[in-house]
mmCIF file with all atom_site columns, C-alpha atoms in Angstrom:
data_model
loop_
_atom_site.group_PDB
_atom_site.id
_atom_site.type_symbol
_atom_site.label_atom_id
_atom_site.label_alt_id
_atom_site.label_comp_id
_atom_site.label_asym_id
_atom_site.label_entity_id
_atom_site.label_seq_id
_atom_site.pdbx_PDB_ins_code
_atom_site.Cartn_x
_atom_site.Cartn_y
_atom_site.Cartn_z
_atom_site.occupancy
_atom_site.B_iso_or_equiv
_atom_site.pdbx_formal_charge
_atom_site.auth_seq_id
_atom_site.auth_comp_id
_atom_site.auth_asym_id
_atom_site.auth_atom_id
_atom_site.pdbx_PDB_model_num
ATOM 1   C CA . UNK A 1 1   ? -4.781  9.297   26.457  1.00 0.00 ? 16  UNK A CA 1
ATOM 2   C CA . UNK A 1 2   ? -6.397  10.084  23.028  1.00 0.00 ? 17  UNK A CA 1
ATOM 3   C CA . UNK A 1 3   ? -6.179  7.604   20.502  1.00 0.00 ? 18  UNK A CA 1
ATOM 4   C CA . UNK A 1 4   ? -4.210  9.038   17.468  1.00 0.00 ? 19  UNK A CA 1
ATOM 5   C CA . UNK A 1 5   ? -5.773  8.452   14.300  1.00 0.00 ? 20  UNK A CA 1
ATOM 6   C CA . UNK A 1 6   ? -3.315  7.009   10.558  1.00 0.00 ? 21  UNK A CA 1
ATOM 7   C CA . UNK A 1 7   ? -4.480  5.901   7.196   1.00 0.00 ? 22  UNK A CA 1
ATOM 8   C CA . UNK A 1 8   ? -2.038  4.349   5.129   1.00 0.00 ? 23  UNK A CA 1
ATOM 9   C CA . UNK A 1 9   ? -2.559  3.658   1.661   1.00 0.00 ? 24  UNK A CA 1
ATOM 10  C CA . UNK A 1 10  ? -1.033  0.941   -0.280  1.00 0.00 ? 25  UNK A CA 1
ATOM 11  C CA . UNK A 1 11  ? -0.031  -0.714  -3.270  1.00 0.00 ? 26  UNK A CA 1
ATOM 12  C CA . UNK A 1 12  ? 0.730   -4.333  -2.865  1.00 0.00 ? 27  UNK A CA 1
ATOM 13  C CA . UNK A 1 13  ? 3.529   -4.441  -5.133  1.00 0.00 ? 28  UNK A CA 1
ATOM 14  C CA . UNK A 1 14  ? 5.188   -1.772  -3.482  1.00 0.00 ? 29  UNK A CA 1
ATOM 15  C CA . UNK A 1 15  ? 8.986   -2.789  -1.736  1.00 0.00 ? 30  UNK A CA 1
ATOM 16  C CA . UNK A 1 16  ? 8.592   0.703   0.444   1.00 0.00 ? 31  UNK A CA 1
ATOM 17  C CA . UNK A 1 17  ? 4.833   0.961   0.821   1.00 0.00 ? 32  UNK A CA 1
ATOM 18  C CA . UNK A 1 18  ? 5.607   -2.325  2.829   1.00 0.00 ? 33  UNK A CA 1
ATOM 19  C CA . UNK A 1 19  ? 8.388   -1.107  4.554   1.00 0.00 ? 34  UNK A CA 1
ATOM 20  C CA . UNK A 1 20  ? 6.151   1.775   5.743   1.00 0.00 ? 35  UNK A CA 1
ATOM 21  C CA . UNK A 1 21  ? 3.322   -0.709  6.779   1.00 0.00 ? 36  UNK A CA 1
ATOM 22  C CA . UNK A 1 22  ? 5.663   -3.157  8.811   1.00 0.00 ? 37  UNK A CA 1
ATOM 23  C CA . UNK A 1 23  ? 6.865   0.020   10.566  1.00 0.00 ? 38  UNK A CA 1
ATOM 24  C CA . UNK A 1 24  ? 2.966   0.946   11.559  1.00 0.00 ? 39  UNK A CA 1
ATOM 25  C CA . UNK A 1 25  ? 2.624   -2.713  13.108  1.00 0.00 ? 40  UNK A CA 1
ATOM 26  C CA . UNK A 1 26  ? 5.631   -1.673  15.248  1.00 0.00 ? 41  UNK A CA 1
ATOM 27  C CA . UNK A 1 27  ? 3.411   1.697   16.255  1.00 0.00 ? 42  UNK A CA 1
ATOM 28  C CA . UNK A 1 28  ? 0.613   -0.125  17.168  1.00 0.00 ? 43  UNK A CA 1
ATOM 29  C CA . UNK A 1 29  ? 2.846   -1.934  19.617  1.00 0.00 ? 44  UNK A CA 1
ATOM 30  C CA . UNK A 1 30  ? 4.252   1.271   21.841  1.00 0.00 ? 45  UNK A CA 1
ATOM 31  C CA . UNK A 1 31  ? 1.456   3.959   21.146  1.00 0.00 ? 46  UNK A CA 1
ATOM 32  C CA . UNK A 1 32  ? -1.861  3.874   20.990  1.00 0.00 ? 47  UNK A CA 1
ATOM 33  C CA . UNK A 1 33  ? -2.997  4.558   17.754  1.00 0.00 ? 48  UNK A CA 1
ATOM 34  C CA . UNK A 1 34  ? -5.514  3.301   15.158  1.00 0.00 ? 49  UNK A CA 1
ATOM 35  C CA . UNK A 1 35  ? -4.690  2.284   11.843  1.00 0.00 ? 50  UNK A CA 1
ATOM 36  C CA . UNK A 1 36  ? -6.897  2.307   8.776   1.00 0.00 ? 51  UNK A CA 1
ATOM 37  C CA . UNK A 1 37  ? -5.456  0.353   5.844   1.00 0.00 ? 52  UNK A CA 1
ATOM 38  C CA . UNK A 1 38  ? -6.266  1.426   2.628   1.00 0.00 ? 53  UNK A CA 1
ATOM 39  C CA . UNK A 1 39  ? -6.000  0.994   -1.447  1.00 0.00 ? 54  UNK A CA 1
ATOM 40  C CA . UNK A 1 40  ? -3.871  3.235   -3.878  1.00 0.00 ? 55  UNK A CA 1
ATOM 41  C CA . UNK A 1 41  ? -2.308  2.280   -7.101  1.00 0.00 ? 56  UNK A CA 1
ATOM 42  C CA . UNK A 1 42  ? 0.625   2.581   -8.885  1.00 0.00 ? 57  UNK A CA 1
ATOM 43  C CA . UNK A 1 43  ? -0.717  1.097   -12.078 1.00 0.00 ? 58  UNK A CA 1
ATOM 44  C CA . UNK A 1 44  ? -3.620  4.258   -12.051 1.00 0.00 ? 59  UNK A CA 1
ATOM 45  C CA . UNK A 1 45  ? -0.547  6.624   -11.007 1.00 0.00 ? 60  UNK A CA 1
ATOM 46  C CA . UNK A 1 46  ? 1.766   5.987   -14.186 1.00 0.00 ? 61  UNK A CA 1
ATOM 47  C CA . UNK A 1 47  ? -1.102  5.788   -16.865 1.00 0.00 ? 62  UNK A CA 1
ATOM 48  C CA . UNK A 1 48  ? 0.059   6.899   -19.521 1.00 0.00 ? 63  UNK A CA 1
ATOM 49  C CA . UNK A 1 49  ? 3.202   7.983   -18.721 1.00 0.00 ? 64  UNK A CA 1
ATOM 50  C CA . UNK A 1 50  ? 6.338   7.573   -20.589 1.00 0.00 ? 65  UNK A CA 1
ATOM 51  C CA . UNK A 1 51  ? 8.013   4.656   -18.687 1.00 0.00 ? 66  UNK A CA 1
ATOM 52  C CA . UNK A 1 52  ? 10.849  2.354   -19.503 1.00 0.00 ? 67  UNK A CA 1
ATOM 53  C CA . UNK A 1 53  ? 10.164  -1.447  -20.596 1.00 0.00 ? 68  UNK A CA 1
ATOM 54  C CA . UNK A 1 54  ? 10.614  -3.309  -17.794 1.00 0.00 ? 69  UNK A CA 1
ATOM 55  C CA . UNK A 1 55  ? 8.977   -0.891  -15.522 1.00 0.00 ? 70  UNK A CA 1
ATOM 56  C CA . UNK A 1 56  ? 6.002   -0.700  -17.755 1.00 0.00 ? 71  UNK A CA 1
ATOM 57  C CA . UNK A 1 57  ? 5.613   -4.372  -17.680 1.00 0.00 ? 72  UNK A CA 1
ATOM 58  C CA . UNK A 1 58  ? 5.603   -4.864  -13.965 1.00 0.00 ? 73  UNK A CA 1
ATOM 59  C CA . UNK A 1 59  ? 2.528   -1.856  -13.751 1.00 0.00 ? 74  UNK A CA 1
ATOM 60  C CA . UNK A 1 60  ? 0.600   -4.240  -16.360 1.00 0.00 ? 75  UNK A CA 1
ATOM 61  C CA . UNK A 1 61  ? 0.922   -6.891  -13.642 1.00 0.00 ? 76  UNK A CA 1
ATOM 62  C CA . UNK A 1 62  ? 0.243   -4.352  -10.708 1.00 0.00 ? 77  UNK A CA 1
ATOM 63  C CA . UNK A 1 63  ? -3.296  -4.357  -11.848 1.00 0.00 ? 78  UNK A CA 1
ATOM 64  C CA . UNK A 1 64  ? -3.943  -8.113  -10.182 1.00 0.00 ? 79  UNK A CA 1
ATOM 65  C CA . UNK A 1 65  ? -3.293  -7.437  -6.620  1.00 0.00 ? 80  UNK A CA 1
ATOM 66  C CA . UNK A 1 66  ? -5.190  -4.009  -5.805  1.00 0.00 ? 81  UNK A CA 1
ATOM 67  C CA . UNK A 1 67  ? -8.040  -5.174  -7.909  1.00 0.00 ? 82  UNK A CA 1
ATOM 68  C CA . UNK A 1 68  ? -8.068  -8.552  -5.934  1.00 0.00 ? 83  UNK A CA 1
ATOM 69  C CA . UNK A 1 69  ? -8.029  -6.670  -2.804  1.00 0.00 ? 84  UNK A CA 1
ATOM 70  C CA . UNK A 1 70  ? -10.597 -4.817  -3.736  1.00 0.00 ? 85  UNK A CA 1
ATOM 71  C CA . UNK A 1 71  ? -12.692 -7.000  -5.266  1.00 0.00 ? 86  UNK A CA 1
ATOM 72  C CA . UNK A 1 72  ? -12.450 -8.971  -1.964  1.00 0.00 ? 87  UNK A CA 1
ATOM 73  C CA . UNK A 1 73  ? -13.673 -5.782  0.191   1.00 0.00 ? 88  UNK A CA 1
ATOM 74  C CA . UNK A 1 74  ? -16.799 -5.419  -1.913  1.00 0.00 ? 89  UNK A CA 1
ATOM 75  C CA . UNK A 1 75  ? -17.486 -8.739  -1.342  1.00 0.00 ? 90  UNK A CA 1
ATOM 76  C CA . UNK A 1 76  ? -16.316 -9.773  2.118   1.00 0.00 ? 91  UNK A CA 1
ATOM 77  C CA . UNK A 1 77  ? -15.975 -6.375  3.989   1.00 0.00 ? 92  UNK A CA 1
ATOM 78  C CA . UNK A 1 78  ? -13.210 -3.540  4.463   1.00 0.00 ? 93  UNK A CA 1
ATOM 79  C CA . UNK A 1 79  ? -11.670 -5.974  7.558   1.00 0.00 ? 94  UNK A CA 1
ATOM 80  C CA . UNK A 1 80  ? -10.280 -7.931  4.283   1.00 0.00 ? 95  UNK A CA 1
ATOM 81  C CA . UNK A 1 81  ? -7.952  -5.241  2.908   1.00 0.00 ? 96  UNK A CA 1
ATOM 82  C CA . UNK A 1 82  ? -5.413  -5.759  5.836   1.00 0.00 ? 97  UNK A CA 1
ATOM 83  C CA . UNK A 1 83  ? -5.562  -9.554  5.814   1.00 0.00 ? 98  UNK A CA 1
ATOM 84  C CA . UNK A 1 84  ? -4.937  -9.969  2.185   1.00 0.00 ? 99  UNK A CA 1
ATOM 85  C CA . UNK A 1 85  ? -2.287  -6.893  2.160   1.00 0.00 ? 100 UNK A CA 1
ATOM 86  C CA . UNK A 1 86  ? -0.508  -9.108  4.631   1.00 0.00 ? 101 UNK A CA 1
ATOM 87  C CA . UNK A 1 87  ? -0.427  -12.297 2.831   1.00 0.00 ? 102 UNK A CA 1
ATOM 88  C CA . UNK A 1 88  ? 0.115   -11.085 -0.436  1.00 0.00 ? 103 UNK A CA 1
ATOM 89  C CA . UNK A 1 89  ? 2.953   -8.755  0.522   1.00 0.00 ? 104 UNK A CA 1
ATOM 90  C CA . UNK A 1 90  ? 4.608   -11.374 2.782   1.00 0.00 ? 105 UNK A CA 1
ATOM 91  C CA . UNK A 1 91  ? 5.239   -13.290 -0.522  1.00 0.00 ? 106 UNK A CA 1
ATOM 92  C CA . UNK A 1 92  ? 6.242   -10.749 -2.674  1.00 0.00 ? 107 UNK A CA 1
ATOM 93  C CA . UNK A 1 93  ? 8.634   -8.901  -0.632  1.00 0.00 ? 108 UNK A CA 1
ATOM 94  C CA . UNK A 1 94  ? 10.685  -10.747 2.269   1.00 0.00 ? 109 UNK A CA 1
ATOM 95  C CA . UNK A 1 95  ? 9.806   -13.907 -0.213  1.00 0.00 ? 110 UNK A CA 1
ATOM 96  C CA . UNK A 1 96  ? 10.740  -12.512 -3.999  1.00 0.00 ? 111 UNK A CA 1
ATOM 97  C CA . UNK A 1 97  ? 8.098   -14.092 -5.446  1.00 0.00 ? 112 UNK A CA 1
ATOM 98  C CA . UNK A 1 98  ? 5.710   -12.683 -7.985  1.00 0.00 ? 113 UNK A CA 1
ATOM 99  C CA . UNK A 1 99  ? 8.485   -11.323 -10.468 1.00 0.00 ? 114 UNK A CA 1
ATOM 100 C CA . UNK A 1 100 ? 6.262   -12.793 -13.567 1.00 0.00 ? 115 UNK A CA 1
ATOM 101 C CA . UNK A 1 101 ? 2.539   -12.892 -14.089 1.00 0.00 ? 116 UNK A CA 1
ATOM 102 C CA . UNK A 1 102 ? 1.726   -16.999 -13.457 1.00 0.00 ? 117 UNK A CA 1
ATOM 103 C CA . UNK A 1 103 ? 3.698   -16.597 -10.335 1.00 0.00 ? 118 UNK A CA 1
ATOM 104 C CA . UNK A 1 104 ? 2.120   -13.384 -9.525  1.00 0.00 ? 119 UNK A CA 1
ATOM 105 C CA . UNK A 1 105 ? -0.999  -15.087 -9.916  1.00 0.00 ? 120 UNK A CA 1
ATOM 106 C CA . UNK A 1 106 ? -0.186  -17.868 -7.397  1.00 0.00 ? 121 UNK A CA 1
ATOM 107 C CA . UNK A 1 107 ? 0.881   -15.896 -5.225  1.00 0.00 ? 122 UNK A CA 1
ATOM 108 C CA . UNK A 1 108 ? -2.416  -14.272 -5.064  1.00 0.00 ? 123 UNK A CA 1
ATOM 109 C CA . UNK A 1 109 ? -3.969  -17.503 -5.265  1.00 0.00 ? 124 UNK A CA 1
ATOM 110 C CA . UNK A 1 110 ? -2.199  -18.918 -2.064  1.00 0.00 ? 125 UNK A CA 1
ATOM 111 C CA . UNK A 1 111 ? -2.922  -15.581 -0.139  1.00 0.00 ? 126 UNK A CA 1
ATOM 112 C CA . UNK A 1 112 ? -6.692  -15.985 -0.893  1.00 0.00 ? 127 UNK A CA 1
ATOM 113 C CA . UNK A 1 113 ? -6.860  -19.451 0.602   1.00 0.00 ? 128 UNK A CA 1
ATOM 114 C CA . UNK A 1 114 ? -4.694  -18.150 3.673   1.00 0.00 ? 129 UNK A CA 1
ATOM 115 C CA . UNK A 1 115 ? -7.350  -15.368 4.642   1.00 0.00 ? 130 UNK A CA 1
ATOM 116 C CA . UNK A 1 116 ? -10.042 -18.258 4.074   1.00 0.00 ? 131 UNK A CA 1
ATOM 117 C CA . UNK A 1 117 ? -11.426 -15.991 0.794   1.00 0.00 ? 132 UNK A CA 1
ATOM 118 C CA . UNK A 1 118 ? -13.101 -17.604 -2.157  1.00 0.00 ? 133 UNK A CA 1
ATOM 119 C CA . UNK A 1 119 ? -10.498 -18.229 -5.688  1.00 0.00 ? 134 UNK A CA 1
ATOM 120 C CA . UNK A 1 120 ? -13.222 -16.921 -7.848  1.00 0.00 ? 135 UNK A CA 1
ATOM 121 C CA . UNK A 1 121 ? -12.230 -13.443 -6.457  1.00 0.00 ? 136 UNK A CA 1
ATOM 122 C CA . UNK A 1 122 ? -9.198  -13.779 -8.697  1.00 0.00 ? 137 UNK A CA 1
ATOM 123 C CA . UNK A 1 123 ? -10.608 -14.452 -11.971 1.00 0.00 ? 138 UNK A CA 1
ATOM 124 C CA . UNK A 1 124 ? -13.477 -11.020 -11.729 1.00 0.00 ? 139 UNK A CA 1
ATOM 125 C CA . UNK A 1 125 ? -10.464 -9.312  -10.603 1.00 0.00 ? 140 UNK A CA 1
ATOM 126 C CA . UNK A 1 126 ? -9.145  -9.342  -13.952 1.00 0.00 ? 141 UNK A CA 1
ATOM 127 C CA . UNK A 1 127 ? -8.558  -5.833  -15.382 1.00 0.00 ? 142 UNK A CA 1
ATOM 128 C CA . UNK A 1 128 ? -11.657 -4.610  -17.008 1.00 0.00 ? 143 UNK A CA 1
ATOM 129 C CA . UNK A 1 129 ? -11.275 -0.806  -17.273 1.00 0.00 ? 144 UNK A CA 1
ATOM 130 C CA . UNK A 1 130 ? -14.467 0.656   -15.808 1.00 0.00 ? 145 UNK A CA 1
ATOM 131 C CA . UNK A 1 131 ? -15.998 -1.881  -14.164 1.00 0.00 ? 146 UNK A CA 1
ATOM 132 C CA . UNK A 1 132 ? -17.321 -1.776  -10.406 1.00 0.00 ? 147 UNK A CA 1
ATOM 133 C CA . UNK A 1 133 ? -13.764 -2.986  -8.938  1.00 0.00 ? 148 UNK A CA 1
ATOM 134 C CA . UNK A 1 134 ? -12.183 -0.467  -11.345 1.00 0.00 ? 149 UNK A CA 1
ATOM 135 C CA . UNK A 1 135 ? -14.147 2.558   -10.605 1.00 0.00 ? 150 UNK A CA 1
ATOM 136 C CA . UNK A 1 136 ? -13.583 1.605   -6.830  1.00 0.00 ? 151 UNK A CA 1
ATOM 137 C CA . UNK A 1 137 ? -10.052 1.569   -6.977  1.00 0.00 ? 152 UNK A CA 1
ATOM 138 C CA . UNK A 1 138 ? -9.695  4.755   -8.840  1.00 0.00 ? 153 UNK A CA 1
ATOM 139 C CA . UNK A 1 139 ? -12.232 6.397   -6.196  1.00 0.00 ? 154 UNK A CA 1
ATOM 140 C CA . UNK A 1 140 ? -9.502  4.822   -3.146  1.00 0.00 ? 155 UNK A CA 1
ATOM 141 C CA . UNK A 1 141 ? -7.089  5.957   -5.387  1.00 0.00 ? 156 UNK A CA 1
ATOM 142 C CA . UNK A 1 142 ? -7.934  9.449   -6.236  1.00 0.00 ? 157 UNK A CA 1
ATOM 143 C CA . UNK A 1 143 ? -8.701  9.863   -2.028  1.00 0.00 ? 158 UNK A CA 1
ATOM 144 C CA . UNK A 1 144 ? -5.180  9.441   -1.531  1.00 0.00 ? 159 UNK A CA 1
ATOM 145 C CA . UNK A 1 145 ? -4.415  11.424  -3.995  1.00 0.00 ? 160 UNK A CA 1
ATOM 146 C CA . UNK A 1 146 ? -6.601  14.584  -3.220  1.00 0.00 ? 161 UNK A CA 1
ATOM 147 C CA . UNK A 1 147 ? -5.182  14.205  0.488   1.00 0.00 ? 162 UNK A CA 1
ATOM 148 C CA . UNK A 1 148 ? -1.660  14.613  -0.961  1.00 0.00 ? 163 UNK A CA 1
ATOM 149 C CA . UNK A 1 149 ? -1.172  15.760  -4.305  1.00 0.00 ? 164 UNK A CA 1
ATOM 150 C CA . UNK A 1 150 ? -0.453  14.307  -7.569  1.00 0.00 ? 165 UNK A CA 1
ATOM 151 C CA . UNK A 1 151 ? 3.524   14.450  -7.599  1.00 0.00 ? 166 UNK A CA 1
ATOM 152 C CA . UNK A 1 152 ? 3.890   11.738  -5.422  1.00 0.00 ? 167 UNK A CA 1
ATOM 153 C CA . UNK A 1 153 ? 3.542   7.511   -5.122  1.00 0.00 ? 168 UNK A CA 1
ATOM 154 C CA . UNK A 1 154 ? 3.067   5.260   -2.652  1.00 0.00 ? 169 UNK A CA 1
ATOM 155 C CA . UNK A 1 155 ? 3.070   5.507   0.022   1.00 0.00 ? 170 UNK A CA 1
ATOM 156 C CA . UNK A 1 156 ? 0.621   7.727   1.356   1.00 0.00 ? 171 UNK A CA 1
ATOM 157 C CA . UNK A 1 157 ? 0.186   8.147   5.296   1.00 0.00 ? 172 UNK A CA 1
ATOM 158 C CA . UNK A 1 158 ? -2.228  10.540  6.465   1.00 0.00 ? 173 UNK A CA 1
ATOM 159 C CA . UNK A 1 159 ? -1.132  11.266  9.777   1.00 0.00 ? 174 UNK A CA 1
ATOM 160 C CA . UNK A 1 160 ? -4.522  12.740  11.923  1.00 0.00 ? 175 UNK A CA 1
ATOM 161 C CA . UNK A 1 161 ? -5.575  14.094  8.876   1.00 0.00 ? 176 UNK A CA 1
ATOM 162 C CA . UNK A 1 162 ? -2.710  15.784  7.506   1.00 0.00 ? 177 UNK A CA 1
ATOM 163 C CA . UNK A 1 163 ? -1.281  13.178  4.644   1.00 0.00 ? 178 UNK A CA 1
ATOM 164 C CA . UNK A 1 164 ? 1.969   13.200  3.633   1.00 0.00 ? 179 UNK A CA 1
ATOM 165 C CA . UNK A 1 165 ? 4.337   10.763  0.735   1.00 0.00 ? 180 UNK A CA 1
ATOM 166 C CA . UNK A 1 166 ? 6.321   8.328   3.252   1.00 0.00 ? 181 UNK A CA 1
ATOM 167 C CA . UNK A 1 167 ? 7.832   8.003   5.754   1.00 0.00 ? 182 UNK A CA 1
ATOM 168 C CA . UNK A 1 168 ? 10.071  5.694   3.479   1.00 0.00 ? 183 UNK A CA 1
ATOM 169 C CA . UNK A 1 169 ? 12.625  4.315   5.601   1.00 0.00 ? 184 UNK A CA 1
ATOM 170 C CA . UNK A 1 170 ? 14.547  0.891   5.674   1.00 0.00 ? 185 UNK A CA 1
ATOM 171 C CA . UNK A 1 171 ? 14.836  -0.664  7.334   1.00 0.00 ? 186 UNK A CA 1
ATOM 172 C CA . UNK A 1 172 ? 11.397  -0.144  9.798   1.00 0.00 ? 187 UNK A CA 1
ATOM 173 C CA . UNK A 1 173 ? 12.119  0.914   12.872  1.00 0.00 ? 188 UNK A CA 1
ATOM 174 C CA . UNK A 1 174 ? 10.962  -1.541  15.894  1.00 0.00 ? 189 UNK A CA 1
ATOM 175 C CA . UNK A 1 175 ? 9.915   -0.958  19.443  1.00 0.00 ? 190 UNK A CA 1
ATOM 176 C CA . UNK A 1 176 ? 10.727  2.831   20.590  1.00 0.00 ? 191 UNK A CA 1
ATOM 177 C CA . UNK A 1 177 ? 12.315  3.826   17.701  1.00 0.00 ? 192 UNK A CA 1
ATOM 178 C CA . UNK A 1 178 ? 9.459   3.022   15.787  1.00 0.00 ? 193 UNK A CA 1
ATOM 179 C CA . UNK A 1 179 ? 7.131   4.835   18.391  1.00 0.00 ? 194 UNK A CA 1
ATOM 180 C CA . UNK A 1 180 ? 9.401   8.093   17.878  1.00 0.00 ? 195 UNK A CA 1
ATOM 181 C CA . UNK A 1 181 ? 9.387   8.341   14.293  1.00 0.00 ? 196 UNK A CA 1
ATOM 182 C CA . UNK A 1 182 ? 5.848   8.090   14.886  1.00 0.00 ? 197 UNK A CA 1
ATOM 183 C CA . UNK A 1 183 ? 5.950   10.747  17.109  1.00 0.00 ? 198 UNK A CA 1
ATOM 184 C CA . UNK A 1 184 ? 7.958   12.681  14.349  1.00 0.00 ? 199 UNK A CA 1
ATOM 185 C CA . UNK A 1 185 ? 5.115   12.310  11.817  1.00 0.00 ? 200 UNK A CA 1
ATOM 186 C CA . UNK A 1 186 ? 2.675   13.746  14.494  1.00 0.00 ? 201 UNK A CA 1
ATOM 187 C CA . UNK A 1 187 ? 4.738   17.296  15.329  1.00 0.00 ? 202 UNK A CA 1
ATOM 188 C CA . UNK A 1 188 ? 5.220   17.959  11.606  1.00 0.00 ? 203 UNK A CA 1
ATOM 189 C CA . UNK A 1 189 ? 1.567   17.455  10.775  1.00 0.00 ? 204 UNK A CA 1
ATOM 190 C CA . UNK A 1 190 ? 0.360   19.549  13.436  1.00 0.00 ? 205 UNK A CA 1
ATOM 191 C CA . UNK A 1 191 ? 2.780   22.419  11.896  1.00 0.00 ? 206 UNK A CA 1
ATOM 192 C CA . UNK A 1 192 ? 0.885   24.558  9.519   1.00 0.00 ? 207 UNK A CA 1
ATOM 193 C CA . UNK A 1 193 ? 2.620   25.213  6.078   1.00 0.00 ? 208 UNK A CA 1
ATOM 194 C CA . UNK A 1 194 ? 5.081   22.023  6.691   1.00 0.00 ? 209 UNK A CA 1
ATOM 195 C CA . UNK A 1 195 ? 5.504   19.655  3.114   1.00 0.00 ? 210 UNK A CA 1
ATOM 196 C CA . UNK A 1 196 ? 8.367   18.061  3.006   1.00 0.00 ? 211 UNK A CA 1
ATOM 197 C CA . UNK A 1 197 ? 11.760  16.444  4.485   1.00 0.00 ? 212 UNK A CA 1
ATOM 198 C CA . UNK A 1 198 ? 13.759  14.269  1.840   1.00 0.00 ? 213 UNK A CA 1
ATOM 199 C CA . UNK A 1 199 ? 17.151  12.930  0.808   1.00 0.00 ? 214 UNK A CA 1
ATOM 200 C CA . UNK A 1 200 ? 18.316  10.899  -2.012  1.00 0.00 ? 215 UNK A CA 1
ATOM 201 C CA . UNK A 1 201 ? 17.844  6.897   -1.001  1.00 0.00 ? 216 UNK A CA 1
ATOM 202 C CA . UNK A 1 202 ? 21.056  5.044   -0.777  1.00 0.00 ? 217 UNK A CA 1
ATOM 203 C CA . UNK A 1 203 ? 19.479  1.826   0.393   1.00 0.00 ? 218 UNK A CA 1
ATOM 204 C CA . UNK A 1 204 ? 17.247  -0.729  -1.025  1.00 0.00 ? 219 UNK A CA 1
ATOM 205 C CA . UNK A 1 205 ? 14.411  -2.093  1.114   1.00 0.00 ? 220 UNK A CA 1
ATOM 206 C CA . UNK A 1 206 ? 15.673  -4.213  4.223   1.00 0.00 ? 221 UNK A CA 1
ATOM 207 C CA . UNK A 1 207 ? 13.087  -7.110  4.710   1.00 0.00 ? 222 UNK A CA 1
ATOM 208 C CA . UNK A 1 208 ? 14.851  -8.354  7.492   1.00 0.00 ? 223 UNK A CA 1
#
């Protein structure tokens, strides 16, 4: 059996993006596949767009988490984007923390220590537009991007090569559902000319 190939790019601070990701895990369980986990950003994607307060303020914060993550994978290898994507999103989502920026930062600061990864990683991962982290986040950024287009978010799956916005779904299908929705994402990316399946969401993310 052939060993199908996903990349899913993430933002940390994204309710669905981790949706998508817990539904992968469930893949990786009933098909044989072979995930690559990857960095987008949310905080790069609205630049200067028009965006209401609140929403605004929580992309100032976005910064901290994809620049941690990737300040950690220049540092301590690509094997580090997974583990810290896990720890970090465990707390934010199912656990509601990181609504404000000291608890954002603890947050961070407790997922560091989890993985075993040095707290000075948090303090050069402070936003400084066009440093090394910075220009390595846009470049992980703008890949997902150029896979998929510019009039979408996160997340991004690429699918054997084909990417695609989504699937967002809540919430993620487990065992054999999860392995045909999976197969669902591999027929329509092997269909030439196919873009896009939506509805309006009615549901919130279920962490449960």
């Amino acid at each position: 059996m052939t060993t199908s190939q996903a990349e899913m790019f993430f933002d940390p601070m994204c309710p669905w993006a981790w949706m998508t990701s817990r539904w992968l895990l469930e893949v990786e369980k009933v098909r044989d596949i072979e995930i690559t986990w990857s960095v987008m950003s949310l905080s790069v994607l609205n630049e200067d767009r028009d965006l209401p307060e609140d929403y605004r303020a929580m992309m100032g914060r976005a910064w901290l988490p994809v620049r941690v993550v990737i300040a950690a994978e220049r540092e301590h290898g690509p094997e580090t984007r997974k583990q810290l994507y896990d720890a970090i999103g465990t707390r934010l989502h199912p656990g509601g923390r990181g609504k404000d920026e000291d608890d954002l930062r603890a947050v961070l600061s407790e997922a560091l220590d989890e993985v075993g990864l040095p707290q000075d990683l948090l303090e050069r991962a402070q936003n400084v537009p066009g440093d090394e982290i910075d220009k390595d986040l846009r470049a992980s950024h703008q890949r997902a991007i150029d896979m998929v287009g510019d009039d979408v978010g996160t997340p991004v799956v690429s699918v054997e090569g084909t990417a695609f916005f989504g699937p967002v779904v809540t919430p993620a299908p487990k065992g054999d559902a999860a392995g045909k929705l999976w197969d669902g994402c591999l027929l329509v990316a092997a269909t030439p000319g196919f873009y896009e399946l939506k509805r309006s969401r009615e549901a919130s993310p279920d962490f449960s």
